[in-house]
PDB file of C-alpha atoms in Angstrom:
ATOM      1  CA  MET A  14    -118.587  56.194-106.307  1.00  0.00           C
ATOM      2  CA  THR A  15    -121.729  54.007-105.863  1.00  0.00           C
ATOM      3  CA  SER A  16    -122.029  50.648-104.171  1.00  0.00           C
ATOM      4  CA  LYS A  17    -122.683  49.164-107.643  1.00  0.00           C
ATOM      5  CA  ASP A  18    -119.487  50.711-108.812  1.00  0.00           C
ATOM      6  CA  VAL A  19    -117.465  49.472-105.813  1.00  0.00           C
ATOM      7  CA  HIS A  20    -118.849  46.032-106.247  1.00  0.00           C
ATOM      8  CA  THR A  21    -118.125  45.987-109.976  1.00  0.00           C
ATOM      9  CA  LYS A  22    -114.496  47.087-109.336  1.00  0.00           C
ATOM     10  CA  PHE A  23    -114.391  44.592-106.522  1.00  0.00           C
ATOM     11  CA  GLU A  24    -115.268  42.015-108.915  1.00  0.00           C
ATOM     12  CA  LYS A  25    -112.584  42.972-111.554  1.00  0.00           C
ATOM     13  CA  ALA A  26    -109.901  43.080-108.681  1.00  0.00           C
ATOM     14  CA  TYR A  27    -110.826  39.476-107.584  1.00  0.00           C
ATOM     15  CA  ALA A  28    -110.729  38.249-111.310  1.00  0.00           C
ATOM     16  CA  ILE A  29    -107.153  39.849-111.562  1.00  0.00           C
ATOM     17  CA  THR A  30    -105.870  38.115-108.189  1.00  0.00           C
ATOM     18  CA  SER A  31    -107.484  34.782-109.269  1.00  0.00           C
ATOM     19  CA  SER A  32    -105.486  34.615-112.457  1.00  0.00           C
ATOM     20  CA  MET A  33    -102.230  35.691-110.993  1.00  0.00           C
ATOM     21  CA  THR A  34     -99.546  33.339-111.611  1.00  0.00           C
ATOM     22  CA  GLU A  35     -96.866  35.083-109.362  1.00  0.00           C
ATOM     23  CA  LYS A  36     -96.543  33.967-105.787  1.00  0.00           C
ATOM     24  CA  LEU A  37     -97.377  36.735-103.413  1.00  0.00           C
ATOM     25  CA  PRO A  38     -95.704  37.389 -99.883  1.00  0.00           C
ATOM     26  CA  PRO A  39     -97.701  35.598 -97.198  1.00  0.00           C
ATOM     27  CA  ASP A  40     -98.824  38.953 -95.293  1.00  0.00           C
ATOM     28  CA  VAL A  41    -100.209  40.166 -98.664  1.00  0.00           C
ATOM     29  CA  MET A  42    -102.098  36.798 -99.142  1.00  0.00           C
ATOM     30  CA  LEU A  43    -103.415  37.233 -95.669  1.00  0.00           C
ATOM     31  CA  LYS A  44    -104.584  40.559 -96.138  1.00  0.00           C
ATOM     32  CA  LEU A  45    -106.331  39.591 -99.710  1.00  0.00           C
ATOM     33  CA  TYR A  46    -108.004  36.758 -98.010  1.00  0.00           C
ATOM     34  CA  ALA A  47    -109.267  38.895 -94.941  1.00  0.00           C
ATOM     35  CA  TYR A  48    -110.769  41.652 -97.102  1.00  0.00           C
ATOM     36  CA  TYR A  49    -112.342  39.208 -99.274  1.00  0.00           C
ATOM     37  CA  LYS A  50    -113.899  37.258 -96.598  1.00  0.00           C
ATOM     38  CA  GLN A  51    -115.077  40.552 -94.809  1.00  0.00           C
ATOM     39  CA  ALA A  52    -116.359  42.003 -98.308  1.00  0.00           C
ATOM     40  CA  THR A  53    -118.187  38.673 -99.150  1.00  0.00           C
ATOM     41  CA  LYS A  54    -119.390  37.155 -95.824  1.00  0.00           C
ATOM     42  CA  GLY A  55    -119.594  40.208 -93.586  1.00  0.00           C
ATOM     43  CA  VAL A  56    -118.885  40.614 -89.834  1.00  0.00           C
ATOM     44  CA  ASN A  57    -120.426  37.462 -88.875  1.00  0.00           C
ATOM     45  CA  TYR A  58    -118.137  35.112 -90.867  1.00  0.00           C
ATOM     46  CA  VAL A  59    -117.263  32.076 -88.742  1.00  0.00           C
ATOM     47  CA  ARG A  60    -113.859  30.368 -90.221  1.00  0.00           C
ATOM     48  CA  SER A  61    -113.927  26.789 -90.981  1.00  0.00           C
ATOM     49  CA  ALA A  62    -111.460  24.671 -89.077  1.00  0.00           C
ATOM     50  CA  GLY A  63    -108.746  23.110 -91.268  1.00  0.00           C
ATOM     51  CA  GLN A  64    -105.609  20.753 -90.994  1.00  0.00           C
ATOM     52  CA  ASN A  65    -103.263  23.590 -90.480  1.00  0.00           C
ATOM     53  CA  GLU A  66    -103.523  25.260 -87.170  1.00  0.00           C
ATOM     54  CA  VAL A  67    -100.876  27.750 -87.580  1.00  0.00           C
ATOM     55  CA  ARG A  68    -102.218  28.828 -90.752  1.00  0.00           C
ATOM     56  CA  ASN A  69    -105.709  29.037 -89.333  1.00  0.00           C
ATOM     57  CA  ALA A  70    -104.615  31.124 -86.454  1.00  0.00           C
ATOM     58  CA  PHE A  71    -103.161  33.732 -89.113  1.00  0.00           C
ATOM     59  CA  LYS A  72    -106.217  33.742 -90.619  1.00  0.00           C
ATOM     60  CA  ALA A  73    -108.488  34.105 -87.872  1.00  0.00           C
ATOM     61  CA  ASN A  74    -106.153  37.078 -86.834  1.00  0.00           C
ATOM     62  CA  ALA A  75    -106.400  38.657 -89.996  1.00  0.00           C
ATOM     63  CA  LEU A  76    -110.275  38.523 -89.919  1.00  0.00           C
ATOM     64  CA  PHE A  77    -110.161  39.848 -86.100  1.00  0.00           C
ATOM     65  CA  GLN A  78    -108.383  42.802 -87.295  1.00  0.00           C
ATOM     66  CA  LEU A  79    -111.081  43.866 -89.776  1.00  0.00           C
ATOM     67  CA  ASN A  80    -113.938  43.251 -87.188  1.00  0.00           C
ATOM     68  CA  ASN A  81    -114.851  47.006 -87.413  1.00  0.00           C
ATOM     69  CA  ILE A  82    -115.063  47.613 -91.155  1.00  0.00           C
ATOM     70  CA  SER A  83    -117.946  47.095 -93.292  1.00  0.00           C
ATOM     71  CA  GLU A  84    -118.395  44.959 -96.459  1.00  0.00           C
ATOM     72  CA  GLU A  85    -118.092  47.854 -98.728  1.00  0.00           C
ATOM     73  CA  GLU A  86    -115.063  49.330 -96.834  1.00  0.00           C
ATOM     74  CA  ALA A  87    -113.348  45.710 -97.224  1.00  0.00           C
ATOM     75  CA  LYS A  88    -114.211  45.991-100.992  1.00  0.00           C
ATOM     76  CA  LEU A  89    -112.375  49.183-101.332  1.00  0.00           C
ATOM     77  CA  ALA A  90    -109.380  48.049 -99.298  1.00  0.00           C
ATOM     78  CA  TYR A  91    -109.229  44.793-101.602  1.00  0.00           C
ATOM     79  CA  ILE A  92    -109.461  47.061-104.644  1.00  0.00           C
ATOM     80  CA  ALA A  93    -106.707  49.501-103.293  1.00  0.00           C
ATOM     81  CA  LEU A  94    -104.446  46.532-102.382  1.00  0.00           C
ATOM     82  CA  VAL A  95    -104.640  44.886-105.796  1.00  0.00           C
ATOM     83  CA  GLU A  96    -103.935  48.301-107.493  1.00  0.00           C
ATOM     84  CA  GLN A  97    -100.941  48.536-105.350  1.00  0.00           C
ATOM     85  CA  ILE A  98     -99.852  44.982-106.050  1.00  0.00           C
ATOM     86  CA  THR A  99    -100.215  45.263-109.806  1.00  0.00           C
ATOM     87  CA  GLN A 100     -99.538  48.891-110.121  1.00  0.00           C
ATOM     88  CA  GLN A 101    -102.589  49.446-112.364  1.00  0.00           C
ATOM     89  CA  LYS A 102    -105.670  51.421-111.649  1.00  0.00           C
ATOM     90  CA  ILE A 103    -108.954  49.064-111.816  1.00  0.00           C
ATOM     91  CA  LYS A 104    -111.733  50.848-113.717  1.00  0.00           C
TER      92      LYS A 104
END
C-alpha cells in the first residue's frame, strides 16, 4: 500500500469517526486521539494546556505511548482501530 493509499484510507476513517453518533469508551477515544495527533502532527506535537488537568494527563500519556511510531504507522493504527470499532473494512 502506498503512502497515498494510506492517507486516503486515513481520511475516510477520520470521516467515519467524525460522523459517529454513538459514544465510545474513553480508552478508545484516547487511542483515536493519540493516533490522530501522531498521524497529523508527528512526533514533535506539543499538547496545548486546557482546563481539565486529569483529561490533559490522560491525553499526554496516550501521546507519550506513541512516541516511537511514525506518522504513517499512526495512520495505519487509526484505520485498524476504526475498522475494529465499526466492524467494516475501509477501502
